């Protein structure tokens, strides 16, 4: 049986800073626990301290939370948690004001020399540029706005027993957060339940090895780390600046005054020219003053300009000022003040061109730096889609089943499909007590598409399935295996079943039999496998994502050993 899904393109994410809100330490509503002990618990990864607090259940009870239903999520409860434990945001260095950019520009030695020359030549008559926004200042403000939007990542939280998407900024202490492969841990917390959960803590520790998170030895999750395998549920214990990531953020300054290669070369050039110009100007000043006071220079009538005491003080002052002005003119002419201006205008023009191509440039110098790049590596495509997938085709064995023909599937196969879809998944289905309301599906786009198809078209009751079966073992999905498996036990008759789900070409290799529409088990010989491969290749060529399901009932001799879910698995049907 094969399911194909429309495959949307992925949308890239951008990481940015946020603004934090001050935290109030103690709160009467949470008298059994305080923020400092929660933060220290996860930071030290102390199993003994967790046991002293009553384990995960004890921590959840102290936080007025529930490991299954989460927090109530009403405004009053969220407000209390914000007041007691803070919000899940991080402080950043204050944004530079306009005059900081002006001051940094005036640190250029060329600008300083030119300002001095202007002061000597024209006094205070030259006005400044005014309060018009500079390019870097405007770009910094636009980049901050973009940062706030891109950092607002949606996460899945359980509130009142219902999975719902909330902003990462709305997470409060006591929330139960759902984690899956690719997610970033949004806050510090403790694992409530999970399977094969591994995280990448390289951003915190520098170690590239993945860390296994489990309920017995290491249930602690640190904000800023990334889930690389498995899935789980975590109880939030610290948010915002109280987390390990928040402490690190407060100690790191994001501002760097490093200059680009072009700026360094221009500064070296203008400094050298400035030194030569000052030396020549000084020599000219000395020579002109010596000539004037020795009586060498003459006026237009041929008389000496300086005759000792006979020359009035006003004439001496005017002559000296003229000589100084001539020397200053040499400095002004020698320094290429137009070069920095021309470079700035060129970079500003490049920045405008890049903005037209939807490329945001925070600093003008980046245009020059990127101009030296020969190869740029990006991730997949940037095409925007609705990010919503749907089931478009369904194969049972080798037979294509149309949407209107689902009622022709045998009850036995339909029951196995309900088990494979409802229990071998990281998503969930929620339907309120109001019978008029529609279903709500959570999980990855692929999971939501399959759950929606099973619930609406195959009449799957996920809650009933979970009541009838106990999960014994889970093999989580990852990009290497391209499949996930679950071992379940029927509470009614005690039988054990194994279900697999994953890439169709991977699942088909595991199969020895398949079911037809009437529920008959048929052997999957070589010709049948080749036909299945052609079906899979045809759908893949149509840009469809092919997902297959497989099942096997475990015999009594194998029930004591759950390892057969890995190696000796021989399903009876494929979808």
Coordinates of C-alpha atoms in Angstrom, one line a residue:
X1 CA 0.0 0.0 0.0
X2 CA 1.7 3.3 -1.0
X3 CA 0.9 6.9 -0.1
X4 CA 2.3 9.8 -2.1
X5 CA 2.3 13.4 -0.9
X6 CA 2.9 16.8 -2.5
X7 CA 6.3 17.9 -1.6
X8 CA 6.7 21.6 -0.7
X9 CA 9.9 23.4 -0.7
X10 CA 11.5 24.2 2.6
X11 CA 11.6 27.8 3.8
X12 CA 14.9 28.9 5.4
X13 CA 15.1 30.4 8.8
X14 CA 17.2 33.1 10.1
X15 CA 18.5 33.4 13.6
X16 CA 18.4 36.8 15.4
X17 CA 18.4 38.5 18.8
X18 CA 15.4 39.4 21.0
X19 CA 14.8 41.7 23.9
X20 CA 14.3 40.3 27.4
X21 CA 12.0 41.2 30.2
X22 CA 13.1 41.5 33.8
X23 CA 12.4 38.5 36.1
X24 CA 10.8 38.4 39.5
X25 CA 12.4 35.7 41.6
X26 CA 9.7 34.5 44.0
X27 CA 6.0 34.1 43.6
X28 CA 3.4 32.9 46.2
X29 CA 1.6 30.7 43.6
X30 CA 4.8 28.6 43.1
X31 CA 5.9 28.4 46.7
X32 CA 7.3 24.9 46.5
X33 CA 10.1 25.8 44.0
X34 CA 12.1 28.8 42.9
X35 CA 13.8 29.9 39.7
X36 CA 17.4 29.6 40.9
X37 CA 17.0 25.9 41.9
X38 CA 15.3 25.1 38.5
X39 CA 18.1 26.8 36.6
X40 CA 20.8 25.1 38.7
X41 CA 19.1 21.7 38.3
X42 CA 19.4 21.6 34.5
X43 CA 22.8 23.4 34.4
X44 CA 24.4 20.9 36.8
X45 CA 22.5 17.9 35.4
X46 CA 22.1 16.6 38.9
X47 CA 20.1 13.3 39.0
X48 CA 20.2 13.4 42.9
X49 CA 18.7 16.9 43.0
X50 CA 16.0 15.9 40.6
X51 CA 15.2 12.9 42.8
X52 CA 15.1 15.3 45.9
X53 CA 12.5 17.4 44.1
X54 CA 10.3 14.3 43.5
X55 CA 11.5 13.5 39.9
X56 CA 9.9 14.9 36.8
X57 CA 6.4 14.5 38.3
X58 CA 7.4 16.3 41.5
X59 CA 8.8 19.3 39.5
X60 CA 5.7 19.4 37.4
X61 CA 3.5 19.4 40.4
X62 CA 5.5 22.2 42.0
X63 CA 5.1 24.2 38.8
X64 CA 1.3 23.6 38.8
X65 CA 1.8 21.7 35.5
X66 CA 1.0 18.2 34.2
X67 CA 3.3 16.0 32.1
X68 CA 0.4 14.9 30.0
X69 CA -2.0 17.9 29.7
X70 CA 0.6 20.7 30.3
X71 CA -0.4 24.0 31.8
X72 CA -3.9 25.5 31.6
X73 CA -2.7 28.2 29.2
X74 CA -5.2 30.9 30.2
X75 CA -4.1 34.5 30.4
X76 CA -4.0 34.7 34.2
X77 CA -1.9 31.5 34.4
X78 CA 0.6 32.6 31.7
X79 CA 0.9 36.1 33.4
X80 CA 1.7 34.4 36.7
X81 CA 4.4 32.3 35.1
X82 CA 5.9 35.3 33.3
X83 CA 5.9 37.2 36.6
X84 CA 7.5 34.3 38.6
X85 CA 10.0 32.9 36.0
X86 CA 10.3 35.5 33.3
X87 CA 9.7 35.3 29.5
X88 CA 11.5 33.2 27.0
X89 CA 13.5 36.0 25.5
X90 CA 17.1 37.0 25.6
X91 CA 18.8 40.3 26.2
X92 CA 21.0 41.9 23.6
X93 CA 23.4 44.8 23.6
X94 CA 21.4 48.1 23.2
X95 CA 21.0 49.2 19.6
X96 CA 23.4 52.0 18.5
X97 CA 21.9 55.4 18.3
X98 CA 22.4 57.7 15.3
X99 CA 25.2 59.7 17.0
X100 CA 27.3 56.6 17.7
X101 CA 27.5 56.0 13.9
X102 CA 28.5 59.7 13.5
X103 CA 31.2 59.4 16.1
X104 CA 32.6 56.2 14.6
X105 CA 32.8 58.0 11.2
X106 CA 34.7 60.9 12.8
X107 CA 37.4 58.5 14.1
X108 CA 38.8 58.2 10.6
X109 CA 42.1 60.1 10.5
X110 CA 41.3 61.6 7.2
X111 CA 38.1 63.1 8.5
X112 CA 39.8 64.5 11.5
X113 CA 42.5 66.2 9.4
X114 CA 39.8 67.6 7.1
X115 CA 37.8 68.9 10.0
X116 CA 40.9 70.6 11.4
X117 CA 41.6 72.2 8.0
X118 CA 38.1 73.3 7.7
X119 CA 38.1 74.8 11.2
X120 CA 41.3 76.7 10.4
X121 CA 40.1 77.9 6.9
X122 CA 36.5 78.8 7.6
X123 CA 36.1 78.7 11.3
X124 CA 32.8 77.5 12.5
X125 CA 31.0 78.5 9.3
X126 CA 30.8 75.1 7.9
X127 CA 27.6 73.3 9.1
X128 CA 27.3 69.6 9.7
X129 CA 25.2 67.3 7.5
X130 CA 22.3 67.5 9.9
X131 CA 20.2 64.7 11.4
X132 CA 19.6 62.8 8.2
X133 CA 19.9 59.0 8.7
X134 CA 23.1 57.5 7.5
X135 CA 23.0 54.2 5.5
X136 CA 24.5 52.1 8.2
X137 CA 22.1 53.5 10.8
X138 CA 19.0 52.9 8.6
X139 CA 20.2 49.4 7.7
X140 CA 20.8 48.5 11.4
X141 CA 17.2 49.5 12.2
X142 CA 15.8 47.5 9.3
X143 CA 17.9 44.5 10.3
X144 CA 16.6 44.7 13.9
X145 CA 13.0 44.6 12.6
X146 CA 13.8 41.6 10.4
X147 CA 15.5 39.9 13.4
X148 CA 12.4 40.2 15.6
X149 CA 10.2 38.6 12.9
X150 CA 12.6 35.8 11.9
X151 CA 13.3 34.8 15.6
X152 CA 9.6 34.3 16.2
X153 CA 9.7 30.5 15.7
X154 CA 6.5 28.5 16.3
X155 CA 6.7 25.6 18.7
X156 CA 4.3 22.9 19.8
X157 CA 3.1 23.0 23.4
X158 CA 0.5 20.9 25.3
X159 CA -2.1 23.0 27.1
X160 CA -5.3 21.6 28.6
X161 CA -4.4 18.2 27.0
X162 CA -4.3 19.7 23.5
X163 CA -1.3 20.3 21.3
X164 CA -1.2 23.8 19.9
X165 CA 1.3 26.0 18.2
X166 CA 2.6 29.0 20.2
X167 CA 5.3 31.5 19.6
X168 CA 8.7 30.7 21.2
X169 CA 8.3 34.0 23.1
X170 CA 5.1 32.7 24.7
X171 CA 6.7 29.7 26.4
X172 CA 6.4 29.7 30.2
X173 CA 7.9 27.6 33.0
X174 CA 5.8 24.5 33.4
X175 CA 4.9 24.2 29.7
X176 CA 5.2 20.8 28.1
X177 CA 6.9 21.2 24.7
X178 CA 7.0 18.6 21.9
X179 CA 10.4 18.0 20.2
X180 CA 11.2 16.2 17.0
X181 CA 14.2 16.0 14.6
X182 CA 15.4 19.4 13.4
X183 CA 13.8 21.3 16.3
X184 CA 15.8 23.7 18.4
X185 CA 15.3 23.2 22.2
X186 CA 13.5 26.5 23.0
X187 CA 14.3 26.6 26.8
X188 CA 15.9 24.6 29.6
X189 CA 13.9 21.7 30.7
X190 CA 13.6 18.0 31.7
X191 CA 12.5 15.1 29.5
X192 CA 9.1 13.8 30.3
X193 CA 8.9 11.0 27.7
X194 CA 10.7 10.3 24.5
X195 CA 12.3 7.7 22.2
X196 CA 15.8 7.6 20.9
X197 CA 16.2 11.3 21.6
X198 CA 19.6 12.7 20.7
X199 CA 20.7 16.4 20.7
X200 CA 23.6 18.3 19.3
X201 CA 25.2 20.3 22.1
X202 CA 28.1 21.6 20.0
X203 CA 26.8 25.2 20.2
X204 CA 27.2 25.0 24.0
X205 CA 30.1 22.6 24.7
X206 CA 32.0 22.6 21.4
X207 CA 31.8 18.8 21.2
X208 CA 30.5 17.4 17.9
X209 CA 29.3 14.1 19.4
X210 CA 25.6 13.7 19.8
X211 CA 24.3 13.5 23.4
X212 CA 21.6 10.9 24.2
X213 CA 18.7 12.2 26.4
X214 CA 16.8 9.6 28.4
X215 CA 14.7 9.4 31.5
X216 CA 17.2 7.5 33.7
X217 CA 20.7 8.9 33.2
X218 CA 20.4 12.2 31.4
X219 CA 16.9 13.8 31.2
X220 CA 18.2 17.4 31.0
X221 CA 17.7 19.5 27.9
X222 CA 19.5 22.8 27.4
X223 CA 18.2 25.7 25.4
X224 CA 19.9 26.4 22.1
X225 CA 20.8 22.7 21.4
X226 CA 19.3 20.9 18.4
X227 CA 17.4 17.6 18.1
X228 CA 19.2 15.3 15.7
X229 CA 17.4 12.0 16.3
X230 CA 14.2 10.7 17.9
X231 CA 11.4 12.7 19.5
X232 CA 10.2 13.5 23.0
X233 CA 8.3 15.8 25.3
X234 CA 10.0 18.2 27.7
X235 CA 8.9 20.1 30.8
X236 CA 10.2 23.7 30.8
X237 CA 12.0 24.7 33.9
X238 CA 13.8 27.9 32.9
X239 CA 13.2 30.5 30.2
X240 CA 14.9 33.6 28.8
X241 CA 17.9 34.9 30.6
X242 CA 17.6 32.3 33.3
X243 CA 18.6 29.5 30.8
X244 CA 22.1 28.3 30.1
X245 CA 21.9 29.9 26.6
X246 CA 20.7 33.2 28.2
X247 CA 23.7 33.3 30.6
X248 CA 26.1 32.8 27.6
X249 CA 24.3 35.5 25.6
X250 CA 24.7 38.0 28.4
X251 CA 28.5 37.5 28.3
X252 CA 29.0 37.8 24.6
X253 CA 29.2 41.1 22.8
X254 CA 27.9 41.0 19.3
X255 CA 29.5 44.2 18.2
X256 CA 32.8 44.0 16.2
X257 CA 34.9 46.9 14.9
X258 CA 36.9 44.7 12.5
X259 CA 37.6 46.5 9.3
X260 CA 37.3 45.1 5.8
X261 CA 40.4 44.7 3.6
X262 CA 39.4 47.7 1.4
X263 CA 39.0 49.9 4.5
X264 CA 42.4 48.8 5.8
X265 CA 44.1 49.6 2.5
X266 CA 42.3 53.0 2.2
X267 CA 43.2 53.9 5.8
X268 CA 46.9 53.0 5.2
X269 CA 46.9 55.1 1.9
X270 CA 45.3 58.2 3.4
X271 CA 47.4 58.0 6.5
X272 CA 50.6 57.9 4.4
X273 CA 49.5 60.7 2.2
X274 CA 48.4 62.7 5.3
X275 CA 51.8 62.3 6.9
X276 CA 53.6 63.5 3.7
X277 CA 51.2 66.4 3.3
X278 CA 51.7 67.5 6.9
X279 CA 55.5 67.3 6.5
X280 CA 55.5 69.4 3.3
X281 CA 53.0 71.8 4.8
X282 CA 55.2 72.3 7.8
X283 CA 58.3 72.8 5.7
X284 CA 56.4 75.4 3.6
X285 CA 55.2 77.1 6.7
X286 CA 58.7 77.4 8.1
X287 CA 60.3 78.6 4.9
X288 CA 57.6 81.2 4.3
X289 CA 57.9 82.5 7.9
X290 CA 61.7 82.7 7.7
X291 CA 61.5 84.5 4.4
X292 CA 58.9 86.9 5.7
X293 CA 60.7 87.8 9.0
X294 CA 64.1 88.1 7.2
X295 CA 62.7 90.7 4.9
X296 CA 63.1 88.6 1.8
X297 CA 59.6 88.9 0.6
X298 CA 58.3 92.1 -1.0
X299 CA 54.9 93.6 -1.6
X300 CA 53.4 94.7 -4.9
X301 CA 55.2 98.0 -4.8
X302 CA 58.6 96.3 -4.4
X303 CA 59.0 97.2 -0.8
X304 CA 59.9 94.8 2.0
X305 CA 56.8 93.3 3.7
X306 CA 58.6 93.2 7.1
X307 CA 60.7 96.1 8.3
X308 CA 61.1 95.3 12.0
X309 CA 59.4 97.7 14.4
X310 CA 58.3 99.9 11.5
X311 CA 55.7 97.2 10.4
X312 CA 52.4 97.5 12.2
X313 CA 51.1 94.5 14.3
X314 CA 48.0 94.2 12.1
X315 CA 50.2 93.8 9.0
X316 CA 52.3 91.1 10.7
X317 CA 49.2 89.2 11.9
X318 CA 47.6 89.4 8.4
X319 CA 50.8 88.1 6.8
X320 CA 51.2 85.3 9.3
X321 CA 47.6 84.2 8.8
X322 CA 48.1 84.2 5.0
X323 CA 51.2 82.0 5.3
X324 CA 49.4 79.6 7.6
X325 CA 46.4 79.5 5.2
X326 CA 48.8 78.6 2.4
X327 CA 50.3 75.8 4.4
X328 CA 46.9 74.5 5.3
X329 CA 45.9 74.6 1.6
X330 CA 48.7 72.2 0.9
X331 CA 47.3 69.7 3.4
X332 CA 43.8 70.0 2.0
X333 CA 44.9 69.5 -1.5
X334 CA 47.3 66.6 -0.7
X335 CA 44.7 64.4 1.1
X336 CA 42.3 62.7 -1.3
X337 CA 39.1 63.4 0.5
X338 CA 37.1 62.4 -2.6
X339 CA 38.3 58.8 -2.4
X340 CA 36.4 57.7 0.8
X341 CA 33.4 59.5 -0.5
X342 CA 33.5 57.7 -3.8
X343 CA 33.9 54.4 -2.1
X344 CA 31.0 55.1 0.2
X345 CA 28.8 56.1 -2.7
X346 CA 29.7 52.9 -4.6
X347 CA 28.9 50.7 -1.7
X348 CA 25.6 52.4 -1.1
X349 CA 24.7 51.9 -4.7
X350 CA 25.6 48.2 -4.4
X351 CA 23.5 47.9 -1.3
X352 CA 20.5 49.4 -3.1
X353 CA 20.9 46.9 -5.9
X354 CA 21.1 44.0 -3.5
X355 CA 18.0 45.2 -1.7
X356 CA 16.1 45.0 -5.0
X357 CA 17.1 41.3 -5.1
X358 CA 15.7 40.8 -1.6
X359 CA 19.1 40.6 0.0
X360 CA 19.3 42.6 3.2
X361 CA 22.7 44.2 3.9
X362 CA 23.3 45.3 7.5
X363 CA 26.6 47.2 6.9
X364 CA 27.9 48.9 3.8
X365 CA 31.2 47.2 4.2
X366 CA 29.6 43.8 3.6
X367 CA 29.0 44.7 0.0
X368 CA 32.8 45.0 -0.5
X369 CA 33.4 41.8 1.5
X370 CA 30.9 39.8 -0.5
X371 CA 32.3 41.1 -3.7
X372 CA 35.4 39.0 -3.0
X373 CA 33.4 35.8 -2.6
X374 CA 33.8 33.3 -5.5
X375 CA 31.3 30.6 -4.3
X376 CA 28.2 30.9 -2.1
X377 CA 26.6 27.8 -0.6
X378 CA 22.9 27.8 0.1
X379 CA 20.4 25.2 1.3
X380 CA 18.0 23.9 -1.3
X381 CA 15.5 26.4 -2.8
X382 CA 13.9 29.5 -1.5
X383 CA 10.5 29.1 -3.1
X384 CA 7.7 29.9 -0.7
X385 CA 4.7 27.5 -0.4
X386 CA 1.8 26.9 1.9
X387 CA 3.9 24.2 3.6
X388 CA 0.8 22.0 3.6
X389 CA 0.9 18.4 2.2
X390 CA -2.0 16.2 1.2
X391 CA -2.3 12.5 0.2
X392 CA -3.0 12.3 -3.5
X393 CA -2.5 8.6 -4.3
X394 CA -3.0 5.4 -2.4
X395 CA -1.8 1.9 -3.4
X396 CA -2.7 -1.4 -1.6
X397 CA -0.1 -3.9 -2.7
X398 CA 0.0 -3.4 -6.5
X399 CA -3.5 -2.0 -6.8
X400 CA -4.3 1.7 -7.0
X401 CA -7.2 2.6 -4.7
X402 CA -9.1 5.7 -5.6
X403 CA -10.6 8.0 -3.0
X404 CA -14.2 6.9 -3.6
X405 CA -13.1 3.2 -3.3
X406 CA -11.7 3.3 0.3
X407 CA -14.8 1.5 1.6
X408 CA -13.8 -1.6 -0.4
X409 CA -10.8 -2.2 1.7
X410 CA -11.2 -5.2 4.0
X411 CA -11.8 -4.6 7.7
X412 CA -8.6 -6.5 8.7
X413 CA -6.3 -4.3 6.5
X414 CA -8.1 -1.2 7.6
X415 CA -7.5 -2.0 11.2
X416 CA -3.8 -2.6 10.5
X417 CA -3.7 0.7 8.7
X418 CA -5.2 2.5 11.7
X419 CA -2.5 0.9 14.0
X420 CA 0.4 1.8 11.7
X421 CA -0.8 5.4 11.2
X422 CA -2.0 6.1 14.7
X423 CA 0.8 4.5 16.8
X424 CA 3.9 4.9 14.5
X425 CA 3.8 8.7 14.5
X426 CA 5.2 11.7 16.3
X427 CA 2.1 13.7 15.5
X428 CA -1.3 13.9 17.1
X429 CA -5.0 14.3 16.4
X430 CA -7.2 16.5 18.5
X431 CA -10.9 16.7 18.3
X432 CA -12.9 18.7 21.0
X433 CA -16.0 17.5 22.6
X434 CA -18.0 19.6 20.3
X435 CA -18.9 17.2 17.5
X436 CA -19.3 20.0 15.0
X437 CA -15.7 21.0 15.2
X438 CA -13.1 19.7 12.8
X439 CA -9.9 17.8 13.5
X440 CA -6.7 19.5 14.5
X441 CA -3.5 17.8 13.4
X442 CA 0.0 18.4 14.7
X443 CA 3.5 17.2 13.7
X444 CA 5.6 17.6 10.6
X445 CA 3.8 18.4 7.2
X446 CA 4.2 14.7 6.2
X447 CA 2.7 13.4 9.5
X448 CA -0.2 15.8 9.4
X449 CA -1.0 14.8 5.8
X450 CA -1.1 11.1 6.7
X451 CA -3.1 11.6 9.9
X452 CA -5.6 13.8 8.1
X453 CA -6.1 11.2 5.5
X454 CA -6.5 8.4 8.0
X455 CA -8.9 10.3 10.3
X456 CA -11.1 11.9 7.6
X457 CA -11.2 9.2 4.9
X458 CA -10.4 6.0 6.8
X459 CA -12.4 6.9 10.0
X460 CA -9.4 6.3 12.3
X461 CA -10.1 6.9 16.0
X462 CA -6.6 7.6 17.4
X463 CA -7.7 7.8 21.1
X464 CA -9.4 4.4 20.8
X465 CA -6.3 2.9 19.2
X466 CA -4.1 4.2 22.0
X467 CA -6.4 2.7 24.6
X468 CA -6.3 -0.7 23.0
X469 CA -2.5 -1.0 22.5
X470 CA 0.6 -0.5 24.6
X471 CA 3.8 0.7 22.9
X472 CA 6.7 -1.6 23.8
X473 CA 9.5 -0.2 21.7
X474 CA 10.1 2.7 19.3
X475 CA 12.6 3.1 16.5
X476 CA 12.7 6.8 15.7
X477 CA 13.0 8.1 12.1
X478 CA 16.2 9.7 10.9
X479 CA 17.6 10.7 7.6
X480 CA 20.0 7.7 7.5
X481 CA 17.5 4.9 8.1
X482 CA 14.7 6.7 6.3
X483 CA 12.1 4.7 8.3
X484 CA 10.6 4.4 11.8
X485 CA 9.2 1.4 13.6
X486 CA 7.0 0.7 16.6
X487 CA 6.4 -2.6 18.6
X488 CA 3.0 -2.7 20.2
X489 CA 1.0 -5.1 22.3
X490 CA -2.8 -5.7 22.0
X491 CA -4.2 -5.3 25.5
X492 CA -7.2 -7.5 24.7
X493 CA -5.6 -10.7 23.3
X494 CA -1.9 -10.1 24.2
X495 CA -0.6 -10.3 20.7
X496 CA 2.4 -8.3 19.6
X497 CA 2.6 -6.5 16.3
X498 CA 5.4 -4.6 14.6
X499 CA 4.7 -1.7 12.2
X500 CA 7.2 0.1 10.0
X501 CA 6.8 3.4 8.0
X502 CA 9.2 5.2 5.8
X503 CA 10.6 5.7 2.3
X504 CA 8.8 3.3 -0.1
X505 CA 12.0 1.9 -1.6
X506 CA 13.4 1.1 1.9
X507 CA 10.2 -0.6 3.1
X508 CA 9.7 -2.6 0.0
X509 CA 13.1 -4.3 0.5
X510 CA 11.9 -5.6 3.9
X511 CA 8.7 -7.3 2.5
X512 CA 8.0 -10.9 1.7
X513 CA 4.2 -10.7 1.3
X514 CA 1.5 -8.2 0.7
X515 CA -2.3 -7.8 1.3
X516 CA -4.9 -7.3 -1.5
X517 CA -8.2 -5.4 -1.2
X518 CA -10.0 -8.5 0.2
X519 CA -7.3 -9.0 2.9
X520 CA -5.7 -12.0 1.4
X521 CA -2.0 -12.5 2.0
X522 CA 0.0 -13.0 -1.2
X523 CA 3.7 -13.7 -1.7
X524 CA 5.8 -10.9 -3.0
X525 CA 7.9 -12.5 -5.7
X526 CA 10.6 -10.9 -7.9
X527 CA 8.3 -9.8 -10.6
X528 CA 5.9 -8.2 -8.1
X529 CA 8.9 -6.4 -6.5
X530 CA 9.9 -5.0 -9.9
X531 CA 6.4 -3.8 -10.5
X532 CA 6.3 -2.1 -7.1
X533 CA 9.6 -0.5 -7.9
X534 CA 8.2 0.8 -11.2
X535 CA 5.2 2.3 -9.4
X536 CA 7.4 4.0 -6.8
X537 CA 9.7 5.4 -9.5
X538 CA 6.8 6.7 -11.5
X539 CA 5.4 8.6 -8.6
X540 CA 8.8 9.9 -7.6
X541 CA 9.3 11.2 -11.2
X542 CA 6.0 13.2 -10.7
X543 CA 7.6 15.0 -7.7
X544 CA 5.5 13.0 -5.2
X545 CA 6.8 11.8 -1.8
X546 CA 6.2 8.1 -1.5
X547 CA 5.6 6.7 2.0
X548 CA 5.1 3.0 2.6
X549 CA 3.7 1.1 5.6
X550 CA 4.5 -2.5 6.6
X551 CA 3.2 -4.9 9.3
X552 CA 4.2 -8.2 11.0
X553 CA 2.6 -10.1 13.8
X554 CA 5.3 -11.3 16.2
X555 CA 5.0 -15.0 17.1
X556 CA 5.1 -16.1 20.8
X557 CA 8.7 -17.4 20.6
X558 CA 9.8 -13.8 19.6
X559 CA 7.8 -12.0 22.2
X560 CA 10.6 -12.1 24.8
X561 CA 13.1 -10.5 22.5
X562 CA 12.2 -7.1 21.1
X563 CA 15.3 -6.8 19.1
X564 CA 13.6 -8.4 16.1
X565 CA 12.2 -5.0 15.3
X566 CA 15.7 -4.1 14.0
X567 CA 17.1 -7.1 12.1
X568 CA 14.7 -10.0 11.4
X569 CA 11.7 -8.0 10.3
X570 CA 9.6 -9.5 7.5
X571 CA 6.4 -7.5 6.9
X572 CA 3.3 -9.0 5.2
X573 CA 2.2 -5.9 3.3
X574 CA 3.6 -2.7 1.9
X575 CA 2.0 0.6 1.4

